[in-house]
Amino acid sequence: KIETEEKKDSGNTAGALQLEGDPEETATWTKFIKTAKDEADIEIKRAGYERFLHRFPFSSKHWIEYMEIELKALNFDHVENILKRTLLSCSSMVLWEYYLKYTKEKLEKEKEANKVSKSESEEELTMQHQEKLREAYDFVLENIGFAISSRKLWKDYIAFLGTMRAETQYEAGQRMTALRKTYQKAVATPIHGVEELWREYQQFENQLGKATADKLIKENKQKHDEAVAIYKERKSRWAGVRSETLPERFKGTDKEKSQLNKWKALIEYELSNPEKVSASLLKKRVRFVYTQALSVLQFYPEIWYDFSMFEASGNDPMSAEAVFDRALSTLPYCMLLSFAACDTYERHGNFNKARNIYEGLLKTVAKDESPNKGERLTSVYVQYQRFLRRVDGINAARQLFKRARMHGNLSYKMYVASAEMEYRVNKEEEVAFRIFELGLNKYKNNPKFALKY
């Protein structure tokens, strides 16, 4: 069983706003952000959204609400800063669509301003505007054009290319080539509407000339058929998968387990590399789907763990640690996740980071008021002691055991673990016996301890 206890929210204000209710419940935060949205003071709104989005960093809906507030106040720098913070970290189609919308509006305003200043001719301004917008589309499609829901982006880009200014025969040829290349990429991508795009592509080629159309359509047919087959399989994996909703604390219900299993099946399918892309592209796409999963399974430690192990499997220790950093920020009380993170930091030689996590856990659990506090505290001490033995040696591990004995409600397992470390690792049989003798003073009526002895 994976433990999922979450950190209690220590603060209770964001500007003049208060968080009312259990901070572990999503409903409390939903009420909080509604209050923030209705505030008149933009500083209070901003503080509220920042706090909410620190809690729910993958909520594209609320990032867009936040940007709209800044846009209404003409705080363009704030909007662009939010886009930089979110586009590559949230894996959200609506955020990318918002980026395009914002870019189009910004370029249009720049074009109109330059018209007024008459710094350049209208023809030059139009060409510059088109090129910048084309670069924006290329950037978006490079980062999210493979997603199953990217049909609108592809169709919008094709429509945009069709309206590009072409005064000369050369420019018309360039436009036609760009359209052809884009169509050929789109019809070979497993997305919603890929068959509709194929019909449009056939019509496009036939309008340009029957002779070349037959040849080019035949050349691209196999890639398209493969994309359709992959699309159908991917679509079936997406069936029943919940997305674009605020994550809830994991309570272990059958419905939650079902969602977890569906997301894991989807991730497993993407890991199989159905499109046979390069290792670097596959990594990018698997990261994308993991982040999509976290947008609704943010409080499910298993997903964070799997994500970090995926990064580690690709010889990328920094990325593996970065995933654990975010995981522990979200689930700081999840002991198994913390232990896994410490193991990862230790493997990468980041001993101080692991040490700090163990120390933080000890402080946190010491304040715990739950009935199983002793067991939890013992687990942390045992894992920490083993870590210190590996990293700092015998004396450091023994000093921690001495420190642990000061807690009166530890489990007998602390003594057993220390004694077995002395006996099996340090080869100190006498020390091991002395630890068991100390334990007998506390646990003489505990048959489990006696059996271990």
GROMACS .gro file of C-alpha atoms in nm:
model
  453
    1LYS     CA    1   0.000   0.000   0.000
    2ILE     CA    2   0.141   0.337  -0.099
    3GLU     CA    3   0.109   0.599   0.168
    4THR     CA    4  -0.033   0.927   0.038
    5GLU     CA    5  -0.068   1.157   0.335
    6GLU     CA    6  -0.024   1.515   0.220
    7LYS     CA    7   0.136   1.814   0.378
    8LYS     CA    8  -0.097   2.041   0.568
    9ASP     CA    9  -0.105   2.392   0.426
   10SER     CA   10   0.081   2.599   0.684
   11GLY     CA   11  -0.024   2.945   0.570
   12ASN     CA   12  -0.374   3.080   0.553
   13THR     CA   13  -0.347   3.400   0.355
   14ALA     CA   14  -0.266   3.519   0.006
   15GLY     CA   15  -0.285   3.894   0.024
   16ALA     CA   16  -0.621   3.947   0.191
   17LEU     CA   17  -0.750   3.602   0.096
   18GLN     CA   18  -0.796   3.314   0.337
   19LEU     CA   19  -0.804   2.942   0.270
   20GLU     CA   20  -1.114   2.811   0.445
   21GLY     CA   21  -1.145   2.439   0.502
   22ASP     CA   22  -0.920   2.136   0.478
   23PRO     CA   23  -0.618   2.232   0.260
   24GLU     CA   24  -0.585   1.870   0.147
   25GLU     CA   25  -0.926   1.881  -0.022
   26THR     CA   26  -0.955   2.016  -0.377
   27ALA     CA   27  -1.297   2.165  -0.301
   28THR     CA   28  -1.130   2.401  -0.051
   29TRP     CA   29  -0.898   2.528  -0.321
   30THR     CA   30  -1.178   2.559  -0.577
   31LYS     CA   31  -1.361   2.791  -0.339
   32PHE     CA   32  -1.038   2.983  -0.274
   33ILE     CA   33  -0.964   3.051  -0.643
   34LYS     CA   34  -1.323   3.159  -0.708
   35THR     CA   35  -1.282   3.420  -0.433
   36ALA     CA   36  -0.949   3.530  -0.582
   37LYS     CA   37  -1.102   3.564  -0.928
   38ASP     CA   38  -1.380   3.790  -0.794
   39GLU     CA   39  -1.135   4.023  -0.617
   40ALA     CA   40  -1.108   4.378  -0.754
   41ASP     CA   41  -0.744   4.434  -0.650
   42ILE     CA   42  -0.511   4.279  -0.910
   43GLU     CA   43  -0.233   4.230  -0.654
   44ILE     CA   44  -0.466   4.016  -0.443
   45LYS     CA   45  -0.583   3.830  -0.754
   46ARG     CA   46  -0.223   3.765  -0.854
   47ALA     CA   47  -0.125   3.643  -0.507
   48GLY     CA   48  -0.429   3.413  -0.504
   49TYR     CA   49  -0.355   3.264  -0.845
   50GLU     CA   50   0.013   3.218  -0.765
   51ARG     CA   51  -0.078   3.032  -0.448
   52PHE     CA   52  -0.342   2.819  -0.618
   53LEU     CA   53  -0.112   2.733  -0.909
   54HIS     CA   54   0.168   2.641  -0.673
   55ARG     CA   55  -0.074   2.379  -0.543
   56PHE     CA   56  -0.203   2.280  -0.891
   57PRO     CA   57   0.083   2.359  -1.134
   58PHE     CA   58  -0.067   2.159  -1.423
   59SER     CA   59  -0.408   2.331  -1.430
   60SER     CA   60  -0.410   2.491  -1.776
   61LYS     CA   61  -0.759   2.631  -1.720
   62HIS     CA   62  -0.641   2.841  -1.428
   63TRP     CA   63  -0.316   2.945  -1.595
   64ILE     CA   64  -0.527   3.084  -1.880
   65GLU     CA   65  -0.759   3.261  -1.635
   66TYR     CA   66  -0.450   3.412  -1.473
   67MET     CA   67  -0.314   3.532  -1.810
   68GLU     CA   68  -0.649   3.681  -1.905
   69ILE     CA   69  -0.646   3.884  -1.583
   70GLU     CA   70  -0.296   4.014  -1.662
   71LEU     CA   71  -0.391   4.079  -2.024
   72LYS     CA   72  -0.694   4.280  -1.922
   73ALA     CA   73  -0.464   4.493  -1.704
   74LEU     CA   74  -0.226   4.531  -2.004
   75ASN     CA   75   0.051   4.350  -1.816
   76PHE     CA   76   0.200   4.189  -2.126
   77ASP     CA   77   0.531   4.107  -1.958
   78HIS     CA   78   0.341   3.907  -1.695
   79VAL     CA   79   0.153   3.716  -1.964
   80GLU     CA   80   0.472   3.626  -2.149
   81ASN     CA   81   0.643   3.524  -1.826
   82ILE     CA   82   0.353   3.288  -1.747
   83LEU     CA   83   0.378   3.138  -2.096
   84LYS     CA   84   0.750   3.076  -2.044
   85ARG     CA   85   0.674   2.907  -1.712
   86THR     CA   86   0.400   2.680  -1.844
   87LEU     CA   87   0.424   2.591  -2.213
   88LEU     CA   88   0.696   2.329  -2.183
   89SER     CA   89   0.602   2.206  -1.836
   90CYS     CA   90   0.224   2.155  -1.854
   91SER     CA   91   0.173   1.945  -2.172
   92SER     CA   92  -0.156   2.122  -2.238
   93MET     CA   93  -0.308   2.168  -2.583
   94VAL     CA   94  -0.521   2.461  -2.469
   95LEU     CA   95  -0.214   2.644  -2.339
   96TRP     CA   96  -0.040   2.606  -2.676
   97GLU     CA   97  -0.354   2.726  -2.851
   98TYR     CA   98  -0.364   3.024  -2.617
   99TYR     CA   99   0.001   3.098  -2.698
  100LEU     CA  100  -0.084   3.107  -3.069
  101LYS     CA  101  -0.386   3.330  -3.009
  102TYR     CA  102  -0.178   3.569  -2.799
  103THR     CA  103   0.104   3.572  -3.059
  104LYS     CA  104  -0.138   3.648  -3.344
  105GLU     CA  105  -0.293   3.939  -3.153
  106LYS     CA  106   0.047   4.074  -3.051
  107LEU     CA  107   0.185   4.058  -3.407
  108GLU     CA  108  -0.128   4.225  -3.543
  109LYS     CA  109  -0.090   4.512  -3.295
  110GLU     CA  110   0.278   4.549  -3.383
  111LYS     CA  111   0.192   4.558  -3.752
  112GLU     CA  112  -0.072   4.829  -3.700
  113ALA     CA  113   0.168   5.034  -3.485
  114ASN     CA  114   0.436   5.016  -3.753
  115LYS     CA  115   0.181   5.123  -4.015
  116VAL     CA  116   0.113   5.437  -3.816
  117SER     CA  117   0.482   5.514  -3.776
  118LYS     CA  118   0.539   5.438  -4.147
  119SER     CA  119   0.880   5.298  -4.067
  120GLU     CA  120   0.841   5.032  -4.338
  121SER     CA  121   0.618   4.969  -4.638
  122GLU     CA  122   0.294   4.777  -4.595
  123GLU     CA  123   0.428   4.495  -4.812
  124GLU     CA  124   0.738   4.460  -4.591
  125LEU     CA  125   0.523   4.466  -4.276
  126THR     CA  126   0.295   4.195  -4.414
  127MET     CA  127   0.588   3.971  -4.504
  128GLN     CA  128   0.746   4.017  -4.160
  129HIS     CA  129   0.413   3.947  -3.990
  130GLN     CA  130   0.362   3.629  -4.192
  131GLU     CA  131   0.714   3.502  -4.125
  132LYS     CA  132   0.689   3.558  -3.750
  133LEU     CA  133   0.352   3.386  -3.736
  134ARG     CA  134   0.488   3.098  -3.940
  135GLU     CA  135   0.776   3.062  -3.693
  136ALA     CA  136   0.522   3.054  -3.408
  137TYR     CA  137   0.323   2.775  -3.578
  138ASP     CA  138   0.644   2.578  -3.645
  139PHE     CA  139   0.743   2.613  -3.279
  140VAL     CA  140   0.403   2.492  -3.160
  141LEU     CA  141   0.384   2.195  -3.398
  142GLU     CA  142   0.739   2.091  -3.316
  143ASN     CA  143   0.645   2.069  -2.947
  144ILE     CA  144   0.289   1.936  -2.959
  145GLY     CA  145   0.205   1.847  -3.319
  146PHE     CA  146   0.235   1.476  -3.240
  147ALA     CA  147  -0.045   1.486  -2.979
  148ILE     CA  148  -0.364   1.302  -3.070
  149SER     CA  149  -0.569   1.620  -3.018
  150SER     CA  150  -0.353   1.846  -3.239
  151ARG     CA  151  -0.586   1.837  -3.544
  152LYS     CA  152  -0.697   2.201  -3.502
  153LEU     CA  153  -0.336   2.321  -3.496
  154TRP     CA  154  -0.256   2.140  -3.820
  155LYS     CA  155  -0.571   2.261  -3.993
  156ASP     CA  156  -0.517   2.621  -3.876
  157TYR     CA  157  -0.158   2.613  -3.999
  158ILE     CA  158  -0.262   2.478  -4.338
  159ALA     CA  159  -0.529   2.749  -4.363
  160PHE     CA  160  -0.271   3.014  -4.267
  161LEU     CA  161  -0.021   2.892  -4.529
  162GLY     CA  162  -0.296   2.908  -4.789
  163THR     CA  163  -0.348   3.280  -4.719
  164MET     CA  164   0.020   3.377  -4.725
  165ARG     CA  165   0.097   3.661  -4.960
  166ALA     CA  166   0.248   3.549  -5.292
  167GLU     CA  167   0.307   3.835  -5.537
  168THR     CA  168   0.548   3.653  -5.766
  169GLN     CA  169   0.557   3.311  -5.926
  170TYR     CA  170   0.851   3.220  -5.702
  171GLU     CA  171   0.656   3.315  -5.388
  172ALA     CA  172   0.356   3.116  -5.511
  173GLY     CA  173   0.584   2.816  -5.562
  174GLN     CA  174   0.725   2.856  -5.211
  175ARG     CA  175   0.374   2.869  -5.067
  176MET     CA  176   0.271   2.555  -5.256
  177THR     CA  177   0.581   2.368  -5.136
  178ALA     CA  178   0.515   2.471  -4.776
  179LEU     CA  179   0.154   2.356  -4.802
  180ARG     CA  180   0.256   2.022  -4.952
  181LYS     CA  181   0.516   1.952  -4.684
  182THR     CA  182   0.272   2.042  -4.408
  183TYR     CA  183  -0.004   1.824  -4.552
  184GLN     CA  184   0.238   1.532  -4.588
  185LYS     CA  185   0.346   1.565  -4.224
  186ALA     CA  186  -0.013   1.598  -4.103
  187VAL     CA  187  -0.148   1.294  -4.289
  188ALA     CA  188   0.137   1.082  -4.148
  189THR     CA  189   0.062   1.186  -3.788
  190PRO     CA  190  -0.178   0.971  -3.577
  191ILE     CA  191  -0.426   1.242  -3.473
  192HIS     CA  192  -0.800   1.295  -3.464
  193GLY     CA  193  -0.919   1.371  -3.817
  194VAL     CA  194  -0.618   1.220  -3.992
  195GLU     CA  195  -0.842   1.053  -4.253
  196GLU     CA  196  -1.022   1.381  -4.320
  197LEU     CA  197  -0.683   1.550  -4.369
  198TRP     CA  198  -0.589   1.276  -4.616
  199ARG     CA  199  -0.895   1.354  -4.828
  200GLU     CA  200  -0.808   1.723  -4.820
  201TYR     CA  201  -0.450   1.644  -4.920
  202GLN     CA  202  -0.568   1.434  -5.216
  203GLN     CA  203  -0.789   1.722  -5.328
  204PHE     CA  204  -0.497   1.966  -5.289
  205GLU     CA  205  -0.267   1.755  -5.508
  206ASN     CA  206  -0.532   1.688  -5.772
  207GLN     CA  207  -0.596   2.061  -5.807
  208LEU     CA  208  -0.227   2.117  -5.879
  209GLY     CA  209  -0.204   1.849  -6.148
  210LYS     CA  210  -0.328   1.496  -6.202
  211ALA     CA  211   0.005   1.353  -6.318
  212THR     CA  212   0.206   1.453  -6.012
  213ALA     CA  213  -0.094   1.397  -5.782
  214ASP     CA  214  -0.112   1.021  -5.850
  215LYS     CA  215   0.262   0.981  -5.790
  216LEU     CA  216   0.273   1.184  -5.466
  217ILE     CA  217  -0.046   1.033  -5.325
  218LYS     CA  218   0.091   0.684  -5.387
  219GLU     CA  219   0.423   0.776  -5.221
  220ASN     CA  220   0.250   0.900  -4.906
  221LYS     CA  221  -0.024   0.636  -4.883
  222GLN     CA  222   0.176   0.384  -4.679
  223LYS     CA  223   0.280   0.641  -4.417
  224HIS     CA  224  -0.079   0.757  -4.393
  225ASP     CA  225  -0.212   0.402  -4.350
  226GLU     CA  226   0.040   0.339  -4.073
  227ALA     CA  227  -0.067   0.662  -3.902
  228VAL     CA  228  -0.433   0.559  -3.921
  229ALA     CA  229  -0.357   0.219  -3.763
  230ILE     CA  230  -0.159   0.380  -3.480
  231TYR     CA  231  -0.429   0.645  -3.434
  232LYS     CA  232  -0.699   0.381  -3.387
  233GLU     CA  233  -0.490   0.198  -3.127
  234ARG     CA  234  -0.399   0.521  -2.946
  235LYS     CA  235  -0.760   0.636  -2.951
  236SER     CA  236  -0.867   0.310  -2.785
  237ARG     CA  237  -0.606   0.368  -2.512
  238TRP     CA  238  -0.744   0.716  -2.449
  239ALA     CA  239  -1.100   0.584  -2.410
  240GLY     CA  240  -1.220   0.646  -2.056
  241VAL     CA  241  -0.908   0.838  -1.955
  242ARG     CA  242  -0.998   1.144  -1.750
  243SER     CA  243  -0.809   1.462  -1.833
  244GLU     CA  244  -0.831   1.840  -1.782
  245THR     CA  245  -0.983   1.814  -1.433
  246LEU     CA  246  -0.834   1.930  -1.106
  247PRO     CA  247  -0.654   1.645  -0.927
  248GLU     CA  248  -0.798   1.504  -0.608
  249ARG     CA  249  -0.619   1.345  -0.313
  250PHE     CA  250  -0.576   0.971  -0.372
  251LYS     CA  251  -0.810   0.776  -0.146
  252GLY     CA  252  -0.772   0.431  -0.302
  253THR     CA  253  -1.124   0.390  -0.443
  254ASP     CA  254  -1.195   0.149  -0.729
  255LYS     CA  255  -1.268   0.443  -0.957
  256GLU     CA  256  -0.932   0.602  -0.877
  257LYS     CA  257  -0.747   0.274  -0.928
  258SER     CA  258  -0.922   0.231  -1.262
  259GLN     CA  259  -0.806   0.576  -1.376
  260LEU     CA  260  -0.452   0.501  -1.260
  261ASN     CA  261  -0.447   0.176  -1.455
  262LYS     CA  262  -0.580   0.344  -1.770
  263TRP     CA  263  -0.313   0.613  -1.755
  264LYS     CA  264  -0.044   0.351  -1.693
  265ALA     CA  265  -0.165   0.150  -1.994
  266LEU     CA  266  -0.151   0.465  -2.207
  267ILE     CA  267   0.202   0.543  -2.087
  268GLU     CA  268   0.309   0.184  -2.150
  269TYR     CA  269   0.177   0.209  -2.506
  270GLU     CA  270   0.375   0.529  -2.571
  271LEU     CA  271   0.686   0.365  -2.423
  272SER     CA  272   0.653   0.091  -2.685
  273ASN     CA  273   0.733   0.358  -2.947
  274PRO     CA  274   0.455   0.271  -3.194
  275GLU     CA  275   0.573   0.536  -3.443
  276LYS     CA  276   0.935   0.412  -3.429
  277VAL     CA  277   1.072   0.761  -3.368
  278SER     CA  278   1.426   0.840  -3.252
  279ALA     CA  279   1.528   0.796  -2.887
  280SER     CA  280   1.528   1.172  -2.828
  281LEU     CA  281   1.181   1.218  -2.978
  282LEU     CA  282   1.047   0.920  -2.785
  283LYS     CA  283   1.176   1.069  -2.461
  284LYS     CA  284   1.003   1.396  -2.540
  285ARG     CA  285   0.673   1.222  -2.614
  286VAL     CA  286   0.680   0.999  -2.307
  287ARG     CA  287   0.757   1.302  -2.090
  288PHE     CA  288   0.458   1.469  -2.249
  289VAL     CA  289   0.216   1.191  -2.159
  290TYR     CA  290   0.357   1.158  -1.806
  291THR     CA  291   0.294   1.529  -1.754
  292GLN     CA  292  -0.057   1.490  -1.894
  293ALA     CA  293  -0.115   1.209  -1.645
  294LEU     CA  294   0.010   1.426  -1.358
  295SER     CA  295  -0.240   1.697  -1.452
  296VAL     CA  296  -0.508   1.468  -1.303
  297LEU     CA  297  -0.299   1.222  -1.097
  298GLN     CA  298  -0.079   1.480  -0.926
  299PHE     CA  299  -0.136   1.325  -0.583
  300TYR     CA  300  -0.067   0.967  -0.695
  301PRO     CA  301   0.292   0.889  -0.588
  302GLU     CA  302   0.319   0.588  -0.817
  303ILE     CA  303   0.307   0.810  -1.127
  304TRP     CA  304   0.581   1.039  -0.992
  305TYR     CA  305   0.797   0.737  -0.910
  306ASP     CA  306   0.749   0.579  -1.254
  307PHE     CA  307   0.823   0.912  -1.423
  308SER     CA  308   1.151   0.953  -1.235
  309MET     CA  309   1.254   0.594  -1.308
  310PHE     CA  310   1.184   0.658  -1.677
  311GLU     CA  311   1.416   0.960  -1.670
  312ALA     CA  312   1.682   0.760  -1.488
  313SER     CA  313   1.657   0.477  -1.743
  314GLY     CA  314   1.762   0.722  -2.012
  315ASN     CA  315   2.089   0.807  -1.835
  316ASP     CA  316   1.955   1.145  -1.731
  317PRO     CA  317   2.017   1.178  -1.356
  318MET     CA  318   1.943   1.551  -1.348
  319SER     CA  319   1.598   1.501  -1.499
  320ALA     CA  320   1.528   1.207  -1.266
  321GLU     CA  321   1.615   1.425  -0.966
  322ALA     CA  322   1.408   1.714  -1.103
  323VAL     CA  323   1.101   1.487  -1.117
  324PHE     CA  324   1.156   1.379  -0.757
  325ASP     CA  325   1.204   1.743  -0.654
  326ARG     CA  326   0.862   1.828  -0.793
  327ALA     CA  327   0.713   1.509  -0.647
  328LEU     CA  328   0.830   1.588  -0.295
  329SER     CA  329   0.707   1.944  -0.328
  330THR     CA  330   0.363   1.797  -0.403
  331LEU     CA  331   0.370   1.502  -0.162
  332PRO     CA  332   0.620   1.592   0.113
  333TYR     CA  333   0.462   1.349   0.362
  334CYS     CA  334   0.474   1.045   0.137
  335MET     CA  335   0.750   0.842   0.303
  336LEU     CA  336   0.794   0.579   0.032
  337LEU     CA  337   0.834   0.851  -0.231
  338SER     CA  338   1.085   1.029  -0.006
  339PHE     CA  339   1.284   0.709   0.045
  340ALA     CA  340   1.290   0.644  -0.331
  341ALA     CA  341   1.404   1.001  -0.393
  342CYS     CA  342   1.683   0.967  -0.135
  343ASP     CA  343   1.801   0.646  -0.302
  344THR     CA  344   1.816   0.831  -0.634
  345TYR     CA  345   2.004   1.129  -0.488
  346GLU     CA  346   2.246   0.889  -0.320
  347ARG     CA  347   2.315   0.699  -0.644
  348HIS     CA  348   2.398   1.032  -0.808
  349GLY     CA  349   2.631   1.135  -0.525
  350ASN     CA  350   2.395   1.406  -0.399
  351PHE     CA  351   2.436   1.300  -0.035
  352ASN     CA  352   2.348   1.631   0.131
  353LYS     CA  353   2.018   1.648  -0.053
  354ALA     CA  354   1.924   1.301   0.070
  355ARG     CA  355   2.044   1.383   0.422
  356ASN     CA  356   1.826   1.696   0.431
  357ILE     CA  357   1.519   1.498   0.327
  358TYR     CA  358   1.574   1.239   0.601
  359GLU     CA  359   1.621   1.515   0.860
  360GLY     CA  360   1.308   1.691   0.737
  361LEU     CA  361   1.108   1.368   0.762
  362LEU     CA  362   1.225   1.312   1.119
  363LYS     CA  363   1.108   1.660   1.221
  364THR     CA  364   0.779   1.621   1.041
  365VAL     CA  365   0.692   1.276   1.173
  366ALA     CA  366   0.797   1.374   1.526
  367LYS     CA  367   0.508   1.623   1.522
  368ASP     CA  368   0.269   1.361   1.386
  369GLU     CA  369  -0.035   1.287   1.601
  370SER     CA  370  -0.152   0.973   1.420
  371PRO     CA  371  -0.178   0.637   1.603
  372ASN     CA  372   0.102   0.486   1.391
  373LYS     CA  373   0.352   0.764   1.464
  374GLY     CA  374   0.598   0.519   1.624
  375GLU     CA  375   0.603   0.292   1.321
  376ARG     CA  376   0.646   0.586   1.084
  377LEU     CA  377   0.926   0.737   1.287
  378THR     CA  378   1.100   0.400   1.309
  379SER     CA  379   1.081   0.358   0.931
  380VAL     CA  380   1.253   0.692   0.877
  381TYR     CA  381   1.525   0.618   1.133
  382VAL     CA  382   1.593   0.272   0.986
  383GLN     CA  383   1.624   0.402   0.629
  384TYR     CA  384   1.832   0.698   0.744
  385GLN     CA  385   2.066   0.476   0.945
  386ARG     CA  386   2.129   0.249   0.646
  387PHE     CA  387   2.199   0.554   0.432
  388LEU     CA  388   2.449   0.692   0.688
  389ARG     CA  389   2.623   0.355   0.713
  390ARG     CA  390   2.676   0.349   0.336
  391VAL     CA  391   2.777   0.712   0.304
  392ASP     CA  392   2.941   0.821   0.631
  393GLY     CA  393   3.041   0.493   0.792
  394ILE     CA  394   2.990   0.299   1.116
  395ASN     CA  395   3.017   0.584   1.366
  396ALA     CA  396   2.757   0.801   1.193
  397ALA     CA  397   2.509   0.512   1.185
  398ARG     CA  398   2.568   0.436   1.553
  399GLN     CA  399   2.525   0.801   1.650
  400LEU     CA  400   2.187   0.804   1.475
  401PHE     CA  401   2.080   0.493   1.670
  402LYS     CA  402   2.177   0.669   1.991
  403ARG     CA  403   1.968   0.967   1.885
  404ALA     CA  404   1.674   0.744   1.793
  405ARG     CA  405   1.667   0.581   2.138
  406MET     CA  406   1.574   0.920   2.287
  407HIS     CA  407   1.226   0.877   2.133
  408GLY     CA  408   1.015   0.674   2.370
  409ASN     CA  409   0.757   0.549   2.122
  410LEU     CA  410   0.979   0.382   1.864
  411SER     CA  411   0.897   0.035   1.736
  412TYR     CA  412   1.112  -0.264   1.834
  413LYS     CA  413   1.217  -0.274   1.467
  414MET     CA  414   1.467   0.007   1.531
  415TYR     CA  415   1.665  -0.216   1.767
  416VAL     CA  416   1.638  -0.517   1.536
  417ALA     CA  417   1.758  -0.314   1.234
  418SER     CA  418   2.054  -0.170   1.427
  419ALA     CA  419   2.153  -0.508   1.569
  420GLU     CA  420   2.134  -0.678   1.230
  421MET     CA  421   2.344  -0.400   1.074
  422GLU     CA  422   2.612  -0.460   1.337
  423TYR     CA  423   2.596  -0.838   1.292
  424ARG     CA  424   2.569  -0.866   0.913
  425VAL     CA  425   2.738  -0.551   0.782
  426ASN     CA  426   2.986  -0.442   1.049
  427LYS     CA  427   3.060  -0.804   1.159
  428GLU     CA  428   3.036  -0.688   1.522
  429GLU     CA  429   2.862  -0.980   1.693
  430GLU     CA  430   2.913  -0.850   2.048
  431VAL     CA  431   2.771  -0.509   1.964
  432ALA     CA  432   2.470  -0.675   1.803
  433PHE     CA  433   2.404  -0.877   2.121
  434ARG     CA  434   2.430  -0.564   2.338
  435ILE     CA  435   2.171  -0.388   2.123
  436PHE     CA  436   1.934  -0.683   2.156
  437GLU     CA  437   1.991  -0.680   2.533
  438LEU     CA  438   1.902  -0.310   2.542
  439GLY     CA  439   1.591  -0.389   2.344
  440LEU     CA  440   1.486  -0.656   2.591
  441ASN     CA  441   1.454  -0.389   2.859
  442LYS     CA  442   1.183  -0.222   2.650
  443TYR     CA  443   1.026  -0.507   2.455
  444LYS     CA  444   1.058  -0.811   2.681
  445ASN     CA  445   0.686  -0.882   2.644
  446ASN     CA  446   0.693  -0.849   2.264
  447PRO     CA  447   0.709  -1.199   2.107
  448LYS     CA  448   0.809  -1.056   1.766
  449PHE     CA  449   1.118  -0.895   1.918
  450ALA     CA  450   1.200  -1.214   2.107
  451LEU     CA  451   1.182  -1.418   1.786
  452LYS     CA  452   1.415  -1.178   1.610
  453TYR     CA  453   1.658  -1.208   1.902
   0.00000   0.00000   0.00000
